[in-house]
Coordinates of C-alpha atoms in Angstrom, one line a residue:
Chain A
M210 CA 18.0 -35.3 8.8
N211 CA 17.2 -35.9 12.4
E212 CA 13.7 -37.1 12.0
S213 CA 13.1 -37.9 15.6
S214 CA 14.6 -34.8 17.2
S215 CA 11.4 -32.9 17.6
P216 CA 8.8 -35.4 18.8
H217 CA 5.2 -34.4 18.1
R218 CA 3.0 -34.1 21.1
P219 CA 0.1 -36.5 21.0
L220 CA -2.6 -34.9 19.0
Q221 CA -5.9 -34.1 20.5
A222 CA -8.8 -36.2 19.3
D223 CA -10.8 -33.2 18.1
L224 CA -8.0 -31.8 16.0
P225 CA -8.3 -32.2 12.2
L226 CA -5.1 -34.2 12.1
A227 CA -6.5 -37.0 14.2
G228 CA -6.7 -40.5 12.9
E229 CA -5.9 -41.5 9.4
V230 CA -6.3 -38.0 7.8
K231 CA -3.4 -37.3 5.6
P232 CA -1.8 -33.9 6.2
Q233 CA -2.4 -31.3 3.5
L234 CA 1.1 -29.9 4.0
E235 CA 4.0 -31.8 5.5
L236 CA 7.5 -30.6 6.3
L237 CA 10.1 -33.2 6.8
G238 CA 13.4 -32.1 8.3
V239 CA 13.3 -28.8 6.4
T240 CA 16.6 -27.0 6.7
K241 CA 17.7 -23.6 5.3
R242 CA 21.2 -22.3 6.0
F243 CA 22.6 -18.8 5.4
G244 CA 26.4 -19.2 5.4
G245 CA 27.1 -21.2 8.6
V246 CA 23.9 -20.3 10.3
A247 CA 20.9 -22.7 10.0
A248 CA 18.0 -20.3 10.0
V249 CA 15.6 -23.3 9.8
D250 CA 17.1 -26.4 11.2
G251 CA 15.3 -29.7 10.6
V252 CA 11.8 -28.6 11.1
N253 CA 9.1 -31.3 11.0
L254 CA 5.5 -30.1 10.7
R255 CA 2.2 -31.4 9.6
V256 CA -0.7 -29.1 8.7
G257 CA -4.2 -30.6 8.3
K258 CA -6.8 -29.4 5.9
G259 CA -9.0 -26.7 7.4
E260 CA -6.7 -26.1 10.4
I261 CA -5.6 -22.7 11.7
L262 CA -2.0 -23.2 12.8
G263 CA 0.0 -20.5 14.5
I264 CA 3.7 -20.2 14.4
I265 CA 5.3 -18.1 17.2
G266 CA 8.8 -17.6 18.3
P267 CA 11.2 -14.8 19.2
N268 CA 12.8 -12.6 16.6
G269 CA 15.2 -14.5 14.4
A270 CA 13.7 -17.8 15.2
G271 CA 13.3 -18.6 11.5
K272 CA 9.5 -18.1 11.1
T273 CA 9.6 -16.0 8.0
T274 CA 12.4 -18.2 6.6
L275 CA 10.2 -21.2 7.0
L276 CA 7.4 -19.4 5.1
N277 CA 9.9 -18.5 2.4
C278 CA 10.8 -22.2 2.1
I279 CA 7.2 -23.3 1.8
S280 CA 6.3 -20.7 -0.8
G281 CA 9.4 -21.5 -2.9
V282 CA 11.1 -18.2 -2.4
F283 CA 14.1 -20.0 -0.8
R284 CA 15.6 -23.3 -2.0
L285 CA 15.9 -25.9 0.8
D286 CA 19.3 -27.0 2.0
G287 CA 17.8 -30.2 3.3
G288 CA 14.6 -32.0 4.0
D289 CA 11.4 -32.1 1.9
I290 CA 8.1 -30.3 1.7
R291 CA 5.1 -32.3 0.6
W292 CA 1.8 -30.8 -0.6
E293 CA -1.0 -33.3 -0.6
G294 CA 1.5 -36.1 -0.7
A295 CA 3.7 -34.8 -3.5
S296 CA 7.1 -33.1 -3.0
I297 CA 7.1 -29.4 -3.8
A298 CA 10.7 -28.8 -2.7
G299 CA 12.7 -26.7 -5.2
M300 CA 9.5 -25.6 -7.1
A301 CA 9.5 -22.1 -8.4
P302 CA 7.3 -19.6 -6.3
H303 CA 4.7 -19.2 -9.1
R304 CA 4.2 -22.9 -9.4
V305 CA 3.7 -23.3 -5.6
A306 CA 1.2 -20.4 -5.8
R307 CA -0.7 -22.2 -8.6
L308 CA -0.9 -25.4 -6.6
G309 CA -3.0 -23.4 -4.1
I310 CA -0.5 -22.0 -1.6
G311 CA -1.0 -18.3 -1.1
R312 CA 1.1 -16.0 1.1
T313 CA 1.5 -12.5 2.3
F314 CA 4.7 -10.6 3.1
Q315 CA 5.5 -9.3 6.6
I316 CA 6.5 -6.0 5.1
V317 CA 3.6 -5.3 2.7
R318 CA 4.7 -5.4 -1.0
P319 CA 1.8 -3.8 -2.9
F320 CA 2.0 -3.0 -6.6
G321 CA 2.4 0.8 -6.0
S322 CA 1.2 2.1 -9.3
M323 CA -2.0 0.1 -9.2
T324 CA -5.3 0.5 -7.4
A325 CA -6.5 -1.8 -4.7
R326 CA -8.7 -3.5 -7.2
E327 CA -5.9 -4.0 -9.7
N328 CA -3.7 -5.4 -7.0
A329 CA -6.3 -8.1 -6.1
A330 CA -6.9 -8.8 -9.8
I331 CA -3.2 -9.8 -10.2
G332 CA -3.8 -12.6 -7.7
A333 CA -7.0 -13.6 -9.6
L334 CA -5.3 -13.5 -13.0
F335 CA -2.3 -15.6 -12.1
G336 CA -2.9 -17.5 -8.9
S337 CA -4.7 -20.6 -10.1
S338 CA -3.9 -23.3 -12.6
D339 CA -7.6 -23.6 -13.7
A340 CA -8.8 -22.2 -17.0
R341 CA -6.9 -19.0 -18.0
K342 CA -8.8 -16.0 -16.8
G343 CA -9.1 -12.7 -18.7
P344 CA -8.8 -9.4 -17.0
K345 CA -12.6 -9.0 -16.9
E346 CA -13.2 -12.1 -14.8
A347 CA -10.2 -11.3 -12.7
F348 CA -11.7 -8.0 -11.8
E349 CA -14.9 -9.7 -10.8
I350 CA -13.0 -12.0 -8.4
A351 CA -11.0 -9.0 -7.2
D352 CA -14.3 -7.2 -6.2
Q353 CA -15.5 -10.3 -4.3
V354 CA -12.3 -10.6 -2.4
L355 CA -12.1 -6.9 -1.6
E356 CA -15.6 -7.2 -0.1
L357 CA -14.5 -10.2 1.9
V358 CA -11.6 -8.4 3.5
G359 CA -13.6 -5.2 3.9
L360 CA -11.9 -3.0 1.3
K361 CA -14.8 -2.8 -1.1
A362 CA -15.3 0.9 -0.5
K363 CA -11.6 1.7 -1.3
A364 CA -11.3 -0.6 -4.4
G365 CA -10.6 2.3 -6.8
R366 CA -8.0 4.0 -4.6
P367 CA -4.3 3.9 -5.5
V368 CA -2.2 2.0 -3.0
A369 CA -0.6 5.3 -1.9
A370 CA -4.0 6.4 -0.5
L371 CA -4.4 3.4 1.7
T372 CA -3.7 3.3 5.4
I373 CA -1.3 0.7 6.8
P374 CA -4.1 -1.6 8.1
D375 CA -5.7 -1.3 4.7
R376 CA -2.5 -2.2 3.0
K377 CA -2.3 -5.3 5.2
R378 CA -5.8 -6.1 4.2
L379 CA -4.9 -5.7 0.6
E380 CA -1.9 -8.0 1.1
V381 CA -4.3 -10.6 2.3
A382 CA -6.9 -9.8 -0.4
R383 CA -4.3 -10.4 -3.1
A384 CA -3.3 -13.8 -1.7
V385 CA -7.0 -14.8 -1.2
A386 CA -7.7 -13.8 -4.8
T387 CA -5.4 -16.6 -6.0
R388 CA -8.0 -18.9 -4.5
P389 CA -5.6 -20.8 -2.2
H390 CA -6.2 -24.0 -0.3
L391 CA -3.6 -22.9 2.2
L392 CA -2.9 -19.3 3.2
L393 CA 0.4 -18.4 4.8
L394 CA 0.0 -15.1 6.7
D395 CA 3.2 -13.4 7.9
E396 CA 2.4 -11.1 10.8
V397 CA -0.6 -9.4 9.3
M398 CA -1.5 -8.1 12.7
A399 CA 1.8 -6.6 13.6
G400 CA 1.6 -2.8 14.1
L401 CA -2.2 -2.8 14.3
N402 CA -4.1 -1.4 17.3
N403 CA -6.6 -3.4 19.3
V404 CA -9.6 -2.5 17.2
E405 CA -7.7 -3.1 14.0
I406 CA -6.6 -6.5 15.3
D407 CA -10.2 -7.5 16.0
E408 CA -11.1 -6.5 12.5
A409 CA -8.2 -8.5 11.1
L410 CA -9.2 -11.5 13.2
D411 CA -12.6 -11.3 11.7
M412 CA -11.1 -11.2 8.3
V413 CA -9.0 -14.3 8.9
R414 CA -12.0 -16.1 10.3
T415 CA -14.0 -15.1 7.2
V416 CA -11.4 -16.4 4.9
H417 CA -11.0 -19.6 6.9
A418 CA -14.7 -20.1 6.7
T419 CA -14.5 -20.3 3.0
G420 CA -12.6 -23.5 3.4
V421 CA -9.0 -22.2 3.5
T422 CA -6.3 -23.7 5.7
V423 CA -4.4 -21.0 7.5
L424 CA -0.9 -21.0 8.7
L425 CA 0.0 -17.7 10.4
I426 CA 3.0 -16.2 12.0
E427 CA 2.2 -13.9 14.8
H428 CA 3.7 -12.1 17.7
V429 CA 0.3 -11.0 19.2
M430 CA -0.6 -13.7 21.6
R431 CA -4.2 -12.7 21.6
V432 CA -4.4 -13.7 18.0
I433 CA -2.7 -17.1 18.6
V434 CA -5.1 -17.9 21.5
G435 CA -8.0 -16.4 19.7
I436 CA -8.2 -18.3 16.5
C437 CA -5.5 -21.0 16.3
D438 CA -6.4 -24.6 16.7
R439 CA -2.8 -25.4 17.3
A440 CA 0.5 -23.5 17.8
I441 CA 4.1 -24.3 17.3
V442 CA 7.0 -22.4 18.8
L443 CA 10.1 -22.0 16.8
E444 CA 13.4 -21.1 18.4
S445 CA 16.8 -20.9 16.6
G446 CA 15.2 -22.7 13.6
R447 CA 13.9 -25.6 15.6
V448 CA 10.5 -26.6 16.8
L449 CA 10.6 -25.9 20.6
A450 CA 7.0 -26.8 21.4
E451 CA 3.8 -27.7 19.7
G452 CA 0.2 -28.2 20.8
E453 CA -2.9 -26.3 21.9
P454 CA -2.1 -22.5 22.1
E455 CA -3.0 -22.1 25.8
V456 CA -0.8 -25.1 26.7
V457 CA 2.1 -24.0 24.5
L458 CA 2.1 -20.5 25.8
R459 CA 2.4 -21.7 29.4
D460 CA 5.3 -24.0 28.5
E461 CA 8.3 -23.0 30.5
R462 CA 10.7 -23.4 27.6
V463 CA 8.6 -21.1 25.6
I464 CA 8.6 -18.4 28.3
Q465 CA 12.3 -18.8 28.7
A466 CA 12.8 -18.4 25.0
Y467 CA 10.7 -15.2 24.9
L468 CA 11.4 -13.6 28.2
G469 CA 14.7 -15.1 29.3
E470 CA 15.7 -17.6 32.0
R471 CA 15.5 -15.3 34.9
Y472 CA 11.9 -14.3 34.2
A473 CA 11.0 -18.0 33.7
K474 CA 12.5 -18.9 37.1
R475 CA 10.7 -16.1 38.8
L476 CA 7.4 -17.1 37.2
R477 CA 8.0 -20.7 38.3
A478 CA 8.7 -19.5 41.8
S479 CA 5.6 -17.4 42.0
G480 CA 3.6 -20.3 40.5
D481 CA 4.9 -22.7 43.2
E482 CA 4.0 -20.2 46.0
D483 CA 0.4 -19.8 45.2
G484 CA 0.1 -23.5 44.4
T485 CA -1.2 -23.1 40.9
N486 CA 0.3 -24.5 37.7
Chain B
M150 CA -11.9 19.9 -8.9
I151 CA -14.6 19.8 -11.6
A152 CA -13.3 22.9 -13.2
T153 CA -9.8 21.4 -13.4
L154 CA -11.2 18.3 -15.0
D155 CA -13.0 20.3 -17.6
S156 CA -10.0 22.4 -18.4
N157 CA -7.9 19.3 -18.6
R158 CA -10.3 17.8 -21.0
R159 CA -10.2 21.0 -23.1
W160 CA -6.4 20.8 -23.0
R161 CA -6.5 17.2 -24.1
R162 CA -8.9 18.0 -26.9
A163 CA -6.8 20.9 -28.2
F164 CA -3.8 18.6 -28.1
L165 CA -5.6 15.9 -30.0
I166 CA -6.7 18.3 -32.7
V167 CA -3.3 19.9 -33.2
G168 CA -1.6 16.5 -33.0
G169 CA -4.1 15.1 -35.5
I170 CA -3.5 17.9 -38.0
I171 CA 0.3 17.5 -37.7
A172 CA 0.0 13.7 -38.0
A173 CA -2.3 14.0 -41.1
Y174 CA 0.1 16.5 -42.7
A175 CA 3.1 14.2 -42.0
L176 CA 1.3 11.2 -43.4
L177 CA -0.1 12.9 -46.5
A178 CA 2.7 15.3 -47.4
P179 CA 4.8 12.5 -49.0
L180 CA 2.0 11.9 -51.6
T181 CA 2.9 15.3 -53.2
S182 CA 6.2 13.7 -54.3
L183 CA 4.4 11.2 -56.5
D184 CA 4.7 11.8 -60.3
A185 CA 0.9 12.3 -60.6
A186 CA 0.9 15.0 -58.0
V187 CA 4.0 16.7 -59.5
S188 CA 2.4 16.8 -63.0
A189 CA -0.8 18.1 -61.5
N190 CA 1.3 21.0 -60.1
V191 CA 0.6 20.2 -56.5
P192 CA 3.3 22.0 -54.5
L193 CA 6.0 19.6 -53.3
L194 CA 5.7 19.3 -49.5
A195 CA 8.2 16.5 -49.0
D196 CA 11.7 16.6 -50.4
R197 CA 14.5 14.2 -49.8
L198 CA 15.5 15.9 -46.5
W199 CA 11.9 15.7 -45.3
F200 CA 11.8 12.0 -46.0
R201 CA 15.0 11.4 -44.3
I202 CA 14.0 13.2 -41.1
A203 CA 10.5 11.8 -41.1
T204 CA 11.6 8.2 -41.6
Y205 CA 14.2 8.6 -38.8
I206 CA 11.5 9.8 -36.5
A207 CA 9.3 6.8 -37.3
M208 CA 12.3 4.6 -36.8
F209 CA 12.9 6.0 -33.3
I210 CA 9.2 5.7 -32.5
V211 CA 9.6 1.9 -33.1
M212 CA 12.8 1.7 -31.0
A213 CA 11.5 3.9 -28.1
T214 CA 8.1 2.0 -28.1
G215 CA 10.0 -1.3 -28.2
W216 CA 12.3 -0.3 -25.3
N217 CA 9.2 0.8 -23.3
I218 CA 8.0 -2.8 -23.2
I219 CA 11.0 -4.1 -21.3
G220 CA 12.2 -0.8 -19.7
G221 CA 8.9 1.0 -19.1
I222 CA 6.3 -1.7 -18.6
T223 CA 8.5 -4.4 -17.1
G224 CA 10.9 -2.0 -15.3
Y225 CA 14.1 -3.6 -16.6
A226 CA 16.3 -0.7 -17.8
A227 CA 17.9 -2.3 -20.9
F228 CA 20.8 -0.3 -22.1
G229 CA 21.8 -2.4 -25.0
N230 CA 18.8 -2.6 -27.2
V231 CA 20.7 -1.3 -30.1
A232 CA 22.1 -4.8 -30.4
F233 CA 18.6 -5.9 -31.6
F234 CA 18.5 -3.0 -34.1
G235 CA 21.9 -4.1 -35.5
I236 CA 21.0 -7.8 -35.5
G237 CA 17.8 -7.0 -37.4
A238 CA 19.8 -4.9 -39.9
Y239 CA 22.4 -7.6 -40.4
T240 CA 19.9 -10.4 -40.6
T241 CA 18.0 -8.7 -43.4
G242 CA 21.2 -7.3 -44.9
M243 CA 22.9 -10.8 -45.1
L244 CA 19.8 -12.4 -46.5
I245 CA 19.6 -9.8 -49.3
A246 CA 23.4 -9.3 -50.0
K247 CA 24.6 -12.9 -49.6
A248 CA 21.6 -15.1 -50.1
K249 CA 20.1 -12.8 -52.7
W250 CA 16.7 -12.8 -51.2
P251 CA 14.2 -10.1 -52.1
F252 CA 13.8 -7.5 -49.4
L253 CA 10.3 -8.2 -48.3
A254 CA 11.1 -11.9 -47.9
A255 CA 14.1 -11.1 -45.8
L256 CA 12.5 -8.5 -43.6
P257 CA 10.4 -10.9 -41.4
F258 CA 13.5 -12.6 -40.3
A259 CA 14.9 -9.4 -38.7
P260 CA 12.4 -9.4 -35.8
V261 CA 12.5 -13.2 -35.5
V262 CA 16.3 -13.5 -35.2
A263 CA 16.5 -10.4 -32.9
A264 CA 13.8 -12.0 -30.6
L265 CA 15.5 -15.3 -30.5
F266 CA 18.8 -13.7 -29.6
A267 CA 17.1 -11.6 -26.9
A268 CA 15.5 -14.8 -25.4
L269 CA 18.9 -16.5 -25.4
V270 CA 20.8 -13.6 -23.7
G271 CA 17.7 -12.7 -21.6
L272 CA 17.6 -16.0 -19.7
P273 CA 20.9 -15.3 -17.9
L274 CA 20.7 -11.4 -18.0
L275 CA 17.2 -11.0 -16.6
R276 CA 18.3 -12.8 -13.4
L277 CA 20.2 -9.5 -12.7
R278 CA 18.3 -6.6 -11.3
G279 CA 18.6 -2.8 -11.3
H280 CA 22.0 -1.4 -12.2
Y281 CA 23.5 -4.9 -12.7
F282 CA 21.0 -5.6 -15.5
A283 CA 21.6 -2.2 -17.0
V284 CA 25.3 -2.6 -17.2
A285 CA 25.2 -6.2 -18.4
S286 CA 22.8 -5.4 -21.2
L287 CA 25.0 -2.4 -22.2
G288 CA 27.8 -4.9 -22.4
V289 CA 25.8 -7.2 -24.7
G290 CA 24.9 -4.2 -26.9
V291 CA 28.6 -3.3 -27.4
A292 CA 29.8 -6.9 -27.7
V293 CA 27.4 -7.8 -30.5
G294 CA 28.5 -4.9 -32.6
E295 CA 32.2 -5.8 -32.1
L296 CA 31.4 -9.5 -32.9
V297 CA 29.6 -8.7 -36.1
Q298 CA 32.5 -6.6 -37.3
N299 CA 35.2 -9.1 -36.4
I300 CA 33.9 -12.6 -37.0
D301 CA 35.8 -14.2 -39.9
Y302 CA 34.9 -17.3 -41.8
G303 CA 37.4 -19.1 -44.0
G304 CA 39.7 -16.0 -43.8
Q305 CA 37.0 -13.7 -45.0
P306 CA 35.0 -11.4 -42.7
L307 CA 31.6 -13.1 -42.4
F308 CA 29.5 -10.0 -42.1
G309 CA 31.5 -7.6 -44.3
G310 CA 33.9 -6.7 -41.5
A311 CA 35.2 -3.2 -41.0
S312 CA 34.3 -2.1 -44.5
G313 CA 30.6 -2.9 -43.8
L314 CA 28.0 -4.6 -45.8
F315 CA 26.7 -3.3 -49.1
L316 CA 23.2 -4.3 -50.2
P317 CA 22.3 -4.4 -53.8
I318 CA 20.4 -1.2 -54.7
D319 CA 16.7 -2.0 -54.9
S320 CA 14.5 -1.0 -57.9
I321 CA 11.7 0.3 -55.7
A322 CA 9.8 3.1 -57.3
N323 CA 9.4 6.2 -55.0
R324 CA 12.0 4.8 -52.6
G325 CA 11.7 7.6 -50.0
L326 CA 7.9 7.3 -50.0
F327 CA 8.0 3.5 -49.7
F328 CA 10.5 3.4 -46.8
F329 CA 8.7 6.2 -45.0
Y330 CA 5.4 4.4 -45.1
L331 CA 7.0 1.1 -44.2
M332 CA 8.7 2.6 -41.1
V333 CA 5.4 4.3 -40.2
A334 CA 3.7 0.9 -40.5
A335 CA 6.3 -0.5 -38.1
A336 CA 5.7 2.4 -35.7
A337 CA 1.9 1.7 -35.9
I338 CA 2.6 -2.0 -35.2
S339 CA 4.7 -1.2 -32.2
I340 CA 2.1 1.1 -30.7
A341 CA -0.6 -1.4 -31.4
V342 CA 1.4 -4.1 -29.7
T343 CA 1.9 -1.9 -26.6
W344 CA -1.8 -1.1 -26.5
W345 CA -2.6 -4.8 -26.6
V346 CA 0.1 -5.6 -24.0
L347 CA -1.3 -3.1 -21.5
R348 CA -4.8 -4.6 -21.7
S349 CA -3.7 -8.2 -21.6
R350 CA -3.0 -10.7 -18.8
F351 CA 0.6 -10.6 -20.1
G352 CA 0.8 -6.8 -19.5
Y353 CA -0.7 -7.0 -16.0
G354 CA 2.0 -9.6 -15.2
L355 CA 4.7 -7.4 -16.5
I356 CA 3.5 -4.4 -14.5
A357 CA 3.3 -6.6 -11.4
I358 CA 7.0 -7.6 -12.0
R359 CA 8.0 -4.0 -12.3
E360 CA 6.2 -3.0 -9.1
N361 CA 7.4 -5.9 -7.0
E362 CA 8.9 -9.0 -8.5
E363 CA 8.7 -11.3 -5.4
A364 CA 5.1 -10.4 -4.8
A365 CA 4.3 -11.1 -8.5
A366 CA 6.0 -14.5 -8.2
V367 CA 4.1 -15.7 -5.1
L368 CA 0.9 -14.6 -6.7
G369 CA 1.6 -17.0 -9.6
V370 CA 3.3 -14.8 -12.2
N371 CA 6.0 -16.9 -14.0
T372 CA 8.5 -14.0 -13.7
T373 CA 11.3 -15.6 -15.7
A374 CA 9.1 -16.5 -18.7
Y375 CA 7.4 -13.1 -18.6
K376 CA 10.6 -11.1 -18.4
V377 CA 12.2 -13.1 -21.3
A378 CA 9.0 -12.7 -23.4
A379 CA 9.0 -8.9 -22.8
F380 CA 12.6 -8.7 -23.7
A381 CA 12.1 -10.7 -26.9
L382 CA 9.1 -8.6 -27.8
A383 CA 11.1 -5.4 -27.4
A384 CA 13.9 -7.0 -29.4
A385 CA 11.5 -8.1 -32.2
L386 CA 10.2 -4.5 -32.7
T387 CA 13.7 -3.0 -32.5
G388 CA 14.9 -5.7 -34.9
L389 CA 12.1 -4.8 -37.4
A390 CA 13.3 -1.2 -37.4
G391 CA 16.8 -2.4 -38.1
G392 CA 15.7 -4.7 -40.9
I393 CA 13.9 -1.8 -42.7
F394 CA 16.9 0.5 -42.1
S395 CA 19.3 -1.9 -43.8
Q396 CA 17.6 -1.8 -47.2
W397 CA 16.6 1.9 -46.8
N398 CA 20.2 2.8 -46.1
V399 CA 21.7 0.2 -48.6
F400 CA 24.9 0.2 -46.6
I401 CA 25.4 -1.0 -43.0
N402 CA 28.4 -1.2 -40.8
Q403 CA 29.2 -1.2 -37.1
D404 CA 28.7 2.6 -36.9
N405 CA 25.3 2.9 -38.4
A406 CA 23.8 -0.5 -37.3
F407 CA 25.1 -0.5 -33.7
P408 CA 25.4 3.2 -32.7
I409 CA 25.9 3.4 -29.0
E410 CA 24.1 6.7 -28.8
Y411 CA 20.8 5.0 -29.9
N412 CA 20.9 3.1 -26.6
V413 CA 20.6 6.3 -24.7
Q414 CA 18.4 8.1 -27.1
M415 CA 15.6 5.5 -27.1
I416 CA 15.6 5.5 -23.3
L417 CA 15.5 9.3 -23.2
M418 CA 12.6 9.4 -25.7
A419 CA 10.6 6.9 -23.6
L420 CA 11.4 9.0 -20.4
L421 CA 10.6 12.3 -22.1
G422 CA 7.3 11.0 -23.5
G423 CA 6.2 8.9 -20.5
T424 CA 7.3 5.3 -19.7
G425 CA 4.8 2.6 -19.4
T426 CA 2.2 4.4 -21.6
V427 CA 1.0 3.6 -25.1
F428 CA 1.8 6.9 -26.8
G429 CA 4.4 8.4 -24.5
P430 CA 7.5 6.9 -26.1
A431 CA 6.2 7.9 -29.6
A432 CA 5.6 11.5 -28.4
G433 CA 9.1 11.5 -26.9
A434 CA 10.6 10.1 -30.1
I435 CA 9.1 12.8 -32.2
L436 CA 10.0 15.7 -29.8
L437 CA 13.6 14.5 -29.1
Q438 CA 14.4 13.6 -32.7
L439 CA 13.1 17.0 -33.9
L440 CA 15.2 18.6 -31.3
I441 CA 18.3 16.6 -32.2
Q442 CA 17.9 17.6 -35.8
F443 CA 17.2 21.2 -34.9
L444 CA 20.3 21.5 -32.8
G445 CA 22.3 19.7 -35.4
G446 CA 21.1 22.3 -37.9
T447 CA 19.5 19.9 -40.4
L448 CA 16.0 21.3 -40.1
P449 CA 14.9 24.0 -42.6
I450 CA 14.3 26.3 -39.5
S451 CA 17.8 26.9 -38.4
F452 CA 19.4 29.2 -35.9
D453 CA 22.7 30.6 -34.9
L454 CA 24.0 30.0 -31.5
P455 CA 25.6 33.2 -30.1
F456 CA 29.3 33.0 -29.2
V457 CA 29.5 29.5 -30.7
S458 CA 31.7 28.7 -33.8
E459 CA 30.4 26.3 -36.4
T460 CA 32.9 23.6 -35.3
A461 CA 31.8 23.8 -31.6
R462 CA 28.2 23.6 -32.6
P463 CA 27.6 19.8 -32.2
I464 CA 29.2 19.9 -28.8
V465 CA 27.0 22.8 -27.6
A466 CA 24.0 21.0 -29.1
Q467 CA 24.8 17.9 -27.0
I468 CA 25.1 20.1 -23.9
I469 CA 21.7 21.8 -24.5
L470 CA 20.2 18.3 -25.1
G471 CA 21.7 17.0 -21.8
L472 CA 20.5 20.0 -19.8
L473 CA 17.0 19.8 -21.3
L474 CA 16.8 16.1 -20.4
V475 CA 18.0 16.7 -16.8
G476 CA 15.2 19.2 -16.6
V477 CA 12.7 16.8 -18.0
V478 CA 13.6 13.9 -15.7
I479 CA 13.3 16.3 -12.7
F480 CA 10.3 18.3 -13.6
V481 CA 8.3 16.0 -15.9
P482 CA 9.0 12.6 -14.4
R483 CA 5.9 11.0 -15.9
G484 CA 6.7 12.4 -19.3
V485 CA 5.1 15.0 -21.5
I486 CA 2.2 12.6 -22.2
D487 CA 1.0 13.4 -18.7
F488 CA -0.2 16.8 -19.7
F489 CA -0.6 16.2 -23.4
G490 CA -3.0 13.4 -22.4
G491 CA -4.9 15.7 -20.2
R492 CA -4.2 14.0 -16.9
S493 CA -2.4 17.0 -15.5
R494 CA -1.8 20.6 -16.7
L495 CA 1.5 22.1 -17.2
S496 CA 1.8 24.8 -14.7
L497 CA 4.2 26.2 -12.1
S498 CA 2.6 24.1 -9.4
Y499 CA 2.9 21.0 -11.5
L500 CA 6.6 21.6 -11.8
R501 CA 6.9 22.3 -8.1
R502 CA 5.1 19.1 -7.2
S503 CA 7.2 17.1 -9.6
L504 CA 10.4 18.5 -8.1
R505 CA 9.2 17.5 -4.7
E506 CA 8.4 14.0 -5.9
T507 CA 11.7 13.4 -7.7
S508 CA 13.9 15.0 -5.1
L509 CA 12.8 12.6 -2.4

């Protein structure tokens, strides 16, 4: 694929990717087409261990498709995905999960007939390749994870009795219960109010603090700026910009992609007037 | 709330006692047909008809409980499970009739061959979802029956062809008693297997697949392997019932080894009793089979349908059965086990609530 088409910005010295550190996850020219449309078009991306990387972009930019490619839900039409140096392209979702890549779904997909605790236990039962766990140990892990995401008090409730924010927490809890090294979060903050976003941010920080790399898709800019070390912007399946969140969000191409050319021009004009920027 | 729980518990206890008495009667009554009992002037509680009906009920418990593993627990509505019954029957039948094996040596091959076949067709079939899987599995069910009847080898029908397959008549003493207890043992095995599945890692994986297959996969459930294993396990149990049936009935052909109506009946039994539960399909099998026999007029307690001639009776029986099942699906969606088991109580408000849930 066109390896050099999306040049990486020079990395900051204090970022985890600096120096000789090998990336934990590496995407090389990843392409996914639906019919004639390339939803993801030659994306190159490196995620370092312990990083919190945000992916933003307008609707239809290919963010969720990219996540589906990484987690094995979609087969690639081109390029390669490497996990700790080894290719995982074409691997079945359950094998990707057992390697230590957990994910959530944008539209929550709880196991409806189960309680919150049982939902989390599924992740604990199946999510890791280490010694086979029995249901008993899995429930212990489930309890710990539910406490971590703040659902401990509602562990015994059926999913139907959970609020939307709680179901989003459960979605994260289930993924965390697989004990991932990398967690892919697909818009876990969407649809939450400000207080709930703060709680969700705390939750992500808590999970990250246990040593988990986080790659999150988000529309809420506050989240990107608030916790991400780095952000990449996708547009029409390509990487438009990459770098520190504050810098990326001020990038004119990004503003244009989100808000349209006219708005970008006006913003530039007003920026020139008062001499900033 | 507490009062409801108490009354539910009382209801459950009453059901367990009544159910236990009936089960004990059903399991012990056959003993009165033994020579020793007859000579001791114990009244005969189980005649030939009794054995026939009771063995059929046990057979349907096996099939409905087996179907429950793929259809109820895994959520894949298999409509062709009768294929496994027939394959089990023909496997045992061929080994006995052509290879001259003794029955008990031939029987273990019925579940094994049925399970292998299920794994083979399951690999492509279980990629389909919802209606597509249901229709494709129905196709397999029909096709296997046709194949068995029509395959020739060296100019001769390989499996007995249209005239069926006759098994040598066994010399088992107390035949009726023997096959009844054998079928009951198969029923007990199928219920025990379900009980184990629902408590195991395997079972949690199957339920996760039923509730959301993509989510199960990204949490590490090997969905393909699990679905195929569930299908094979269901097939093994159904095949076991078929294997017992072949020697019990001595004669098998396409009509009695691959009856299309069994496909529907085993599903309805599981639905009536409660899918995804341990005892639901068994309860449904007992109730529905008794009802079928009652409407068919084979039970000692018979009845006359007003305005219905004797020839129209089977049709009217079918209509009554159909209406009843529509009612069950709408009003008792979680099956009768829901209130037999004491989780809910059968009341007008229960029926109203169910109607609201199912008419969404």
